Amino acid sequence: DFYAVTYNGVNGFIFKTSLSLSEITPSPTSTTKTTATVVRDQAYFRKEASTSSESLGRLAKGTLVTVTGTQGDFYAVTYNGQNGFIYKTSLSLGEVTPEPGYDTKTGTIILNNTNIRSSAGGEVVDRLNAGDQVTIIGESGNYYHIRYNGSKTGYVLKSLVTVSGGTVTPTPAGSKGYVLSFAFLYQTNSTSGKIMDLLYKGDQVTLNGETGSFYAVEYDNRNGYMRKTDISLSYVPQDVVPTPSTTTTPGPSGYKTEKLDWFSKGKGLFQAGDTVSVKDCDTGYVWDCRVMYGSNHLDLEPWTATDTAIMKEAYNGHFDYVRHAVLVLYNGHVYAGSMYGEPHGEQTITTNNFDGQFCIHFSGSKTHGSGVVDSAHQAAVSKAMGYSW
């Protein structure tokens, strides 16, 4: 799938789909500057005018940028003092605000480190603090579409904003809480809200306030809600995560489920572009994935839109950060793993209806953000050792 190439005197390899075997002449660019509005959620802001170019980030629907020219299917733009390129279909030439027919309102953020997202439930692009003023320009489910800090836009949970005329209830902030047993981290202050994560006994959270029977909490750099009955204000020791056994007896398929120690064997086992099959232990759903890379753990993406649909069914119709015990079939071996399905980061496949990548952890693997061995992932890996392909 690669071309062997020479660039600046250095030999290497580039994906065939990233190259054209003829010279591409850039379109002339205009010196006229105009304001444009992002009209697609999580639109890529790229370094070069190519879908394979490095991403400089993603912009929320409604974000204002300055167009400085055109190049093929892209506009050359400036955003927050940085130059880059955005697909033309992701922009509207002109300022779009507010959403059609929406009566704008003024709101006040009620919690420190409130996540501002690129779309309703999308990735975090910014944070605001208690007392920050925002202009509400639209709504999407449990989220307000807001404009803040001048021309910036994003989405924030309605429960974290008080609309002018309402009352902001003072809440304790900064104190620590400890999970009493298994407990969910919810996106809203309701047990019917989206589950963001599953926490285990002794996991520590930061309390940002109270709302009814819920604490507003921060965990792993994410804001959410947990039931007060699941939290102790006194220290609770973590359970000792059992070490997975090395292997199990063969299942009906003839495969043995094996423990894969990530840093001694797993990190160098998988190759970018390889195919692995993943089986969700609880539902039995199986789908195929493409390996992207692996440093602290394995990063993958579903191969096709069908694979994404099957994976989504394993998550009961919506992706989140809850750990799932899984089995990974690769080169005739089945390994016990733990995944969370929330799409994040970069992608190499644009036709699979999966906007990013997802992670699978194995025995001893670590998170990217905190660089620690995640007890919840390791518990799921131990659980997977009890299943067979």
Short mmCIF file of C-alpha atoms in Angstrom, two decimals:
data_model
loop_
_atom_site.label_atom_id
_atom_site.label_comp_id
_atom_site.label_asym_id
_atom_site.label_seq_id
_atom_site.Cartn_x
_atom_site.Cartn_y
_atom_site.Cartn_z
CA ASP A 1 0.00 0.00 0.00
CA PHE A 2 3.08 2.29 0.02
CA TYR A 3 5.33 4.06 -2.47
CA ALA A 4 9.07 4.12 -1.75
CA VAL A 5 10.06 7.79 -2.13
CA THR A 6 12.94 10.22 -1.75
CA TYR A 7 12.32 13.65 -0.25
CA ASN A 8 15.03 16.20 0.58
CA GLY A 9 17.65 13.47 0.16
CA VAL A 10 15.95 11.13 2.65
CA ASN A 11 14.50 7.74 1.63
CA GLY A 12 11.17 6.61 3.11
CA PHE A 13 7.62 5.47 2.39
CA ILE A 14 4.25 7.22 1.85
CA PHE A 15 0.77 5.72 1.57
CA LYS A 16 -0.24 5.40 -2.13
CA THR A 17 -3.54 7.17 -1.42
CA SER A 18 -1.59 10.20 -0.21
CA LEU A 19 0.23 10.76 -3.53
CA SER A 20 -0.62 11.70 -7.11
CA LEU A 21 1.75 10.53 -9.86
CA SER A 22 1.40 13.87 -11.62
CA GLU A 23 2.16 17.39 -10.45
CA ILE A 24 -0.74 19.26 -8.86
CA THR A 25 -0.60 23.00 -9.43
CA PRO A 26 -2.21 24.99 -6.62
CA SER A 27 -5.10 27.24 -7.63
CA PRO A 28 -4.36 30.97 -7.55
CA THR A 29 -5.29 32.45 -4.18
CA SER A 30 -7.17 35.65 -3.65
CA THR A 31 -5.90 38.49 -1.49
CA THR A 32 -9.47 39.46 -0.55
CA LYS A 33 -10.34 38.64 3.05
CA THR A 34 -13.88 37.72 4.04
CA THR A 35 -15.59 36.33 7.12
CA ALA A 36 -16.93 32.78 6.91
CA THR A 37 -18.80 30.52 9.29
CA VAL A 38 -18.16 26.83 9.91
CA VAL A 39 -21.36 24.96 8.99
CA ARG A 40 -20.21 21.38 9.71
CA ASP A 41 -19.70 19.99 13.21
CA GLN A 42 -16.05 19.22 14.04
CA ALA A 43 -14.73 20.53 10.72
CA TYR A 44 -11.04 19.79 10.18
CA PHE A 45 -8.66 22.77 10.22
CA ARG A 46 -5.67 21.44 8.28
CA LYS A 47 -2.08 22.53 7.73
CA GLU A 48 -2.25 21.96 3.96
CA ALA A 49 -5.04 21.84 1.34
CA SER A 50 -5.42 18.06 1.47
CA THR A 51 -7.58 15.59 3.39
CA SER A 52 -4.41 13.66 4.24
CA SER A 53 -2.69 16.74 5.67
CA GLU A 54 -1.90 17.17 9.35
CA SER A 55 -4.88 18.41 11.37
CA LEU A 56 -4.37 21.62 13.35
CA GLY A 57 -7.59 20.91 15.24
CA ARG A 58 -11.33 20.80 14.70
CA LEU A 59 -13.71 23.75 14.70
CA ALA A 60 -17.25 23.79 16.04
CA LYS A 61 -20.25 24.57 13.88
CA GLY A 62 -20.78 28.35 14.00
CA THR A 63 -17.11 29.27 14.50
CA LEU A 64 -16.05 32.39 12.58
CA VAL A 65 -12.88 32.31 10.43
CA THR A 66 -11.27 34.67 7.92
CA VAL A 67 -10.97 33.39 4.35
CA THR A 68 -7.80 34.62 2.61
CA GLY A 69 -7.94 32.60 -0.60
CA THR A 70 -8.76 29.29 -2.28
CA GLN A 71 -6.78 26.21 -3.28
CA GLY A 72 -8.66 23.45 -5.07
CA ASP A 73 -11.49 22.15 -2.86
CA PHE A 74 -10.22 24.16 0.13
CA TYR A 75 -10.39 27.69 1.46
CA ALA A 76 -7.21 29.18 2.91
CA VAL A 77 -8.28 30.62 6.27
CA THR A 78 -6.99 32.30 9.40
CA TYR A 79 -8.36 31.30 12.80
CA ASN A 80 -7.07 32.67 16.10
CA GLY A 81 -3.95 33.97 14.35
CA GLN A 82 -3.14 30.60 12.78
CA ASN A 83 -3.17 29.94 9.02
CA GLY A 84 -4.57 26.75 7.56
CA PHE A 85 -7.14 25.20 5.21
CA ILE A 86 -10.77 24.11 5.55
CA TYR A 87 -12.85 22.11 3.07
CA LYS A 88 -15.10 24.51 1.12
CA THR A 89 -18.25 22.53 1.91
CA SER A 90 -17.55 23.05 5.63
CA LEU A 91 -17.82 26.86 5.35
CA SER A 92 -20.46 29.44 4.55
CA LEU A 93 -19.13 32.76 3.27
CA GLY A 94 -20.66 35.16 5.73
CA GLU A 95 -21.46 35.35 9.42
CA VAL A 96 -24.15 32.93 10.55
CA THR A 97 -25.58 33.92 13.94
CA PRO A 98 -27.76 32.98 15.62
CA GLU A 99 -29.48 29.79 14.47
CA PRO A 100 -32.43 30.71 12.21
CA GLY A 101 -35.43 31.83 14.24
CA TYR A 102 -33.71 31.40 17.59
CA ASP A 103 -34.24 34.10 20.24
CA THR A 104 -30.77 34.66 21.71
CA LYS A 105 -30.30 34.68 25.47
CA THR A 106 -27.51 35.54 27.86
CA GLY A 107 -26.22 32.77 30.11
CA THR A 108 -23.74 32.33 32.95
CA ILE A 109 -21.47 29.31 33.44
CA ILE A 110 -21.95 27.85 36.95
CA LEU A 111 -18.93 25.51 37.32
CA ASN A 112 -15.18 25.92 36.98
CA ASN A 113 -13.51 24.04 34.10
CA THR A 114 -16.78 23.56 32.24
CA ASN A 115 -16.20 21.70 28.97
CA ILE A 116 -17.01 23.53 25.73
CA ARG A 117 -17.51 21.03 22.94
CA SER A 118 -17.25 21.13 19.16
CA SER A 119 -20.78 19.76 18.83
CA ALA A 120 -23.55 18.43 21.06
CA GLY A 121 -21.62 15.59 22.73
CA GLY A 122 -18.52 16.15 20.59
CA GLU A 123 -14.88 16.54 21.63
CA VAL A 124 -13.77 19.18 24.12
CA VAL A 125 -12.32 22.27 22.41
CA ASP A 126 -12.21 24.76 25.28
CA ARG A 127 -13.17 25.37 28.91
CA LEU A 128 -14.93 28.16 30.77
CA ASN A 129 -15.17 28.97 34.47
CA ALA A 130 -17.97 29.82 36.87
CA GLY A 131 -19.24 33.34 36.21
CA ASP A 132 -18.18 33.49 32.55
CA GLN A 133 -20.87 35.06 30.35
CA VAL A 134 -22.03 33.42 27.11
CA THR A 135 -24.59 34.19 24.42
CA ILE A 136 -26.96 31.30 23.73
CA ILE A 137 -27.61 31.15 19.98
CA GLY A 138 -29.26 27.76 19.65
CA GLU A 139 -30.08 24.41 21.27
CA SER A 140 -29.37 20.77 20.48
CA GLY A 141 -30.80 18.18 22.86
CA ASN A 142 -29.20 18.62 26.29
CA TYR A 143 -26.80 21.27 24.95
CA TYR A 144 -26.86 25.00 24.34
CA HIS A 145 -25.09 26.32 21.24
CA ILE A 146 -23.16 29.33 22.55
CA ARG A 147 -20.95 32.20 21.43
CA TYR A 148 -18.28 33.36 23.88
CA ASN A 149 -15.04 35.35 24.11
CA GLY A 150 -15.98 37.41 21.07
CA SER A 151 -16.32 35.16 18.02
CA LYS A 152 -15.73 31.69 19.52
CA THR A 153 -18.61 29.21 19.45
CA GLY A 154 -19.25 25.78 20.90
CA TYR A 155 -21.69 23.63 22.83
CA VAL A 156 -22.20 23.35 26.59
CA LEU A 157 -24.51 21.21 28.72
CA LYS A 158 -27.67 23.13 29.60
CA SER A 159 -27.34 22.05 33.23
CA LEU A 160 -24.04 23.96 33.49
CA VAL A 161 -25.54 27.28 32.39
CA THR A 162 -28.02 29.54 34.14
CA VAL A 163 -30.02 31.78 31.82
CA SER A 164 -30.30 35.45 32.81
CA GLY A 165 -32.92 35.85 35.52
CA GLY A 166 -32.15 32.47 37.04
CA THR A 167 -30.24 31.81 40.24
CA VAL A 168 -26.72 30.46 40.48
CA THR A 169 -26.53 28.29 43.59
CA PRO A 170 -23.14 28.46 45.35
CA THR A 171 -21.55 25.03 45.42
CA PRO A 172 -18.47 23.60 47.16
CA ALA A 173 -15.51 23.21 44.85
CA GLY A 174 -12.19 21.44 44.99
CA SER A 175 -12.94 18.85 47.67
CA LYS A 176 -12.26 15.19 46.95
CA GLY A 177 -14.70 12.32 46.76
CA TYR A 178 -14.13 8.58 46.56
CA VAL A 179 -16.22 5.95 44.80
CA LEU A 180 -17.82 3.49 47.22
CA SER A 181 -18.26 0.72 44.65
CA PHE A 182 -18.99 0.45 40.91
CA ALA A 183 -20.54 3.76 39.82
CA PHE A 184 -21.38 5.59 36.61
CA LEU A 185 -20.21 9.04 35.58
CA TYR A 186 -23.18 10.67 33.81
CA GLN A 187 -23.14 13.49 31.29
CA THR A 188 -26.17 15.11 32.95
CA ASN A 189 -27.59 15.11 36.47
CA SER A 190 -29.92 12.21 35.67
CA THR A 191 -29.55 8.44 35.57
CA SER A 192 -31.21 8.55 32.15
CA GLY A 193 -28.38 10.72 30.81
CA LYS A 194 -25.52 9.41 28.67
CA ILE A 195 -22.99 7.34 30.61
CA MET A 196 -19.50 8.80 30.15
CA ASP A 197 -17.51 6.30 32.21
CA LEU A 198 -17.64 3.49 34.75
CA LEU A 199 -15.65 4.13 37.92
CA TYR A 200 -14.46 1.60 40.46
CA LYS A 201 -14.14 1.44 44.23
CA GLY A 202 -11.62 3.96 45.53
CA ASP A 203 -11.39 6.03 42.31
CA GLN A 204 -10.96 9.70 43.24
CA VAL A 205 -13.04 12.54 41.81
CA THR A 206 -13.02 16.31 42.34
CA LEU A 207 -16.32 17.75 43.55
CA ASN A 208 -17.38 20.91 41.73
CA GLY A 209 -20.80 21.35 43.31
CA GLU A 210 -24.18 19.80 44.05
CA THR A 211 -27.43 19.61 42.15
CA GLY A 212 -30.26 17.70 43.78
CA SER A 213 -29.20 14.10 44.43
CA PHE A 214 -26.04 14.47 42.30
CA TYR A 215 -22.54 15.83 42.72
CA ALA A 216 -21.02 17.73 39.82
CA VAL A 217 -17.58 16.13 39.50
CA GLU A 218 -14.39 16.17 37.46
CA TYR A 219 -12.70 12.88 36.62
CA ASP A 220 -9.84 12.31 34.17
CA ASN A 221 -10.14 15.92 32.89
CA ARG A 222 -13.86 15.47 32.14
CA ASN A 223 -16.84 17.08 33.85
CA GLY A 224 -19.94 15.05 34.67
CA TYR A 225 -22.30 14.00 37.43
CA MET A 226 -22.39 11.17 39.96
CA ARG A 227 -25.06 10.16 42.44
CA LYS A 228 -24.31 11.32 45.97
CA THR A 229 -25.01 7.82 47.25
CA ASP A 230 -22.07 6.54 45.15
CA ILE A 231 -19.55 8.98 46.66
CA SER A 232 -17.83 9.07 50.05
CA LEU A 233 -16.22 12.26 51.31
CA SER A 234 -13.79 10.10 53.30
CA TYR A 235 -10.94 8.10 51.79
CA VAL A 236 -11.88 4.72 50.31
CA PRO A 237 -9.03 2.35 49.32
CA GLN A 238 -9.04 0.92 45.81
CA ASP A 239 -9.63 -2.75 45.24
CA VAL A 240 -6.61 -4.74 44.17
CA VAL A 241 -7.05 -5.60 40.49
CA PRO A 242 -6.46 -9.32 39.95
CA THR A 243 -3.62 -10.24 37.61
CA PRO A 244 -5.01 -12.07 34.56
CA SER A 245 -3.95 -15.67 34.19
CA THR A 246 -1.68 -16.46 31.26
CA THR A 247 -4.14 -18.49 29.20
CA THR A 248 -7.46 -20.30 29.34
CA THR A 249 -8.67 -23.59 27.96
CA PRO A 250 -9.72 -23.54 24.29
CA GLY A 251 -13.28 -22.39 23.53
CA PRO A 252 -15.66 -23.86 20.93
CA SER A 253 -13.65 -22.19 18.14
CA GLY A 254 -10.45 -23.90 19.24
CA TYR A 255 -8.74 -20.66 20.26
CA LYS A 256 -7.29 -20.16 23.72
CA THR A 257 -7.80 -16.73 25.30
CA GLU A 258 -4.34 -15.39 26.11
CA LYS A 259 -3.02 -12.67 28.38
CA LEU A 260 -0.99 -10.16 26.34
CA ASP A 261 1.52 -8.16 28.36
CA TRP A 262 1.57 -4.90 26.45
CA PHE A 263 5.05 -3.52 27.02
CA SER A 264 6.96 -6.82 26.83
CA LYS A 265 5.15 -8.21 23.77
CA GLY A 266 2.06 -6.34 22.62
CA LYS A 267 3.62 -2.98 21.73
CA GLY A 268 5.74 -4.54 18.98
CA LEU A 269 3.21 -7.15 17.90
CA PHE A 270 0.69 -5.17 15.86
CA GLN A 271 1.62 -3.38 12.63
CA ALA A 272 -0.07 -0.29 11.18
CA GLY A 273 -2.60 -1.31 8.51
CA ASP A 274 -3.14 -4.81 9.91
CA THR A 275 -6.65 -6.17 10.38
CA VAL A 276 -7.85 -7.43 13.75
CA SER A 277 -11.25 -8.82 14.67
CA VAL A 278 -12.82 -7.65 17.92
CA LYS A 279 -15.50 -9.52 19.89
CA ASP A 280 -17.50 -7.81 22.63
CA CYS A 281 -17.69 -10.26 25.54
CA ASP A 282 -21.11 -9.19 26.82
CA THR A 283 -23.02 -9.09 23.53
CA GLY A 284 -21.02 -11.46 21.31
CA TYR A 285 -20.88 -8.89 18.48
CA VAL A 286 -17.81 -9.20 16.21
CA TRP A 287 -16.39 -6.57 13.83
CA ASP A 288 -13.15 -5.89 11.94
CA CYS A 289 -10.76 -3.00 12.60
CA ARG A 290 -7.67 -1.45 11.04
CA VAL A 291 -4.64 -0.99 13.29
CA MET A 292 -3.40 2.62 13.31
CA TYR A 293 -0.56 2.47 15.83
CA GLY A 294 0.19 1.63 19.43
CA SER A 295 2.40 3.23 22.04
CA ASN A 296 0.84 3.08 25.51
CA HIS A 297 -2.01 0.94 24.12
CA LEU A 298 -3.52 -0.05 20.76
CA ASP A 299 -5.29 2.56 18.60
CA LEU A 300 -7.68 1.34 15.90
CA GLU A 301 -10.62 2.31 13.70
CA PRO A 302 -13.47 0.23 12.23
CA TRP A 303 -12.75 -0.77 8.63
CA THR A 304 -16.21 -0.07 7.18
CA ALA A 305 -19.50 1.63 8.01
CA THR A 306 -20.92 -1.85 8.64
CA ASP A 307 -18.19 -2.55 11.20
CA THR A 308 -18.98 0.77 12.89
CA ALA A 309 -22.70 -0.10 13.03
CA ILE A 310 -21.95 -3.47 14.68
CA MET A 311 -19.59 -1.85 17.17
CA LYS A 312 -22.24 0.76 18.00
CA GLU A 313 -24.76 -1.99 18.70
CA ALA A 314 -22.32 -3.43 21.25
CA TYR A 315 -22.52 -0.01 22.94
CA ASN A 316 -26.33 -0.11 22.98
CA GLY A 317 -26.65 2.43 20.19
CA HIS A 318 -24.34 5.22 21.39
CA PHE A 319 -20.59 5.39 21.92
CA ASP A 320 -19.11 6.36 25.29
CA TYR A 321 -16.07 5.85 27.53
CA VAL A 322 -17.40 2.85 29.47
CA ARG A 323 -14.86 0.02 29.43
CA HIS A 324 -15.97 -3.15 27.62
CA ALA A 325 -14.27 -6.51 28.02
CA VAL A 326 -13.29 -7.69 24.53
CA LEU A 327 -11.39 -10.44 22.76
CA VAL A 328 -8.97 -9.52 19.96
CA LEU A 329 -8.29 -12.08 17.21
CA TYR A 330 -4.97 -11.48 15.44
CA ASN A 331 -2.69 -13.82 13.49
CA GLY A 332 -4.32 -16.95 14.92
CA HIS A 333 -4.25 -15.78 18.56
CA VAL A 334 -7.02 -14.44 20.80
CA TYR A 335 -6.01 -11.84 23.40
CA ALA A 336 -7.99 -10.50 26.34
CA GLY A 337 -8.52 -6.74 26.14
CA SER A 338 -10.56 -3.75 27.25
CA MET A 339 -11.87 -1.03 24.97
CA TYR A 340 -13.81 2.18 25.12
CA GLY A 341 -15.62 3.15 21.99
CA GLU A 342 -15.77 6.95 22.04
CA PRO A 343 -14.40 8.30 18.72
CA HIS A 344 -11.49 10.69 19.28
CA GLY A 345 -8.30 11.90 17.64
CA GLU A 346 -7.27 11.42 14.01
CA GLN A 347 -8.60 8.97 11.42
CA THR A 348 -7.27 7.40 8.22
CA ILE A 349 -10.57 5.96 6.96
CA THR A 350 -13.19 8.55 6.01
CA THR A 351 -15.93 6.21 4.76
CA ASN A 352 -16.61 4.22 7.93
CA ASN A 353 -19.00 6.64 9.72
CA PHE A 354 -16.56 6.72 12.65
CA ASP A 355 -15.13 10.17 13.25
CA GLY A 356 -11.73 9.29 14.74
CA GLN A 357 -10.16 6.29 16.44
CA PHE A 358 -10.74 4.19 19.57
CA CYS A 359 -8.51 2.40 22.07
CA ILE A 360 -7.99 -1.17 23.26
CA HIS A 361 -5.95 -1.84 26.40
CA PHE A 362 -4.20 -5.06 27.33
CA SER A 363 -2.47 -6.26 30.49
CA GLY A 364 -0.20 -3.49 31.81
CA SER A 365 -1.01 -0.93 29.12
CA LYS A 366 -1.35 2.75 30.03
CA THR A 367 -3.52 5.74 29.13
CA HIS A 368 -2.16 8.48 26.85
CA GLY A 369 -3.35 11.41 28.93
CA SER A 370 -2.20 10.44 32.42
CA GLY A 371 0.33 7.75 31.52
CA VAL A 372 -0.97 5.39 34.22
CA VAL A 373 -2.28 1.84 34.25
CA ASP A 374 -6.06 2.29 34.35
CA SER A 375 -7.65 0.04 36.98
CA ALA A 376 -10.99 -0.05 35.16
CA HIS A 377 -9.34 -1.25 31.94
CA GLN A 378 -7.36 -3.88 33.83
CA ALA A 379 -10.52 -5.14 35.54
CA ALA A 380 -12.15 -5.51 32.11
CA VAL A 381 -9.07 -7.36 30.80
CA SER A 382 -9.38 -9.78 33.75
CA LYS A 383 -13.05 -10.24 32.92
CA ALA A 384 -12.21 -11.00 29.27
CA MET A 385 -9.91 -13.82 30.38
CA GLY A 386 -13.06 -15.69 31.40
CA TYR A 387 -14.47 -15.63 27.85
CA SER A 388 -13.58 -17.52 24.69
CA TRP A 389 -13.89 -16.74 20.98
#
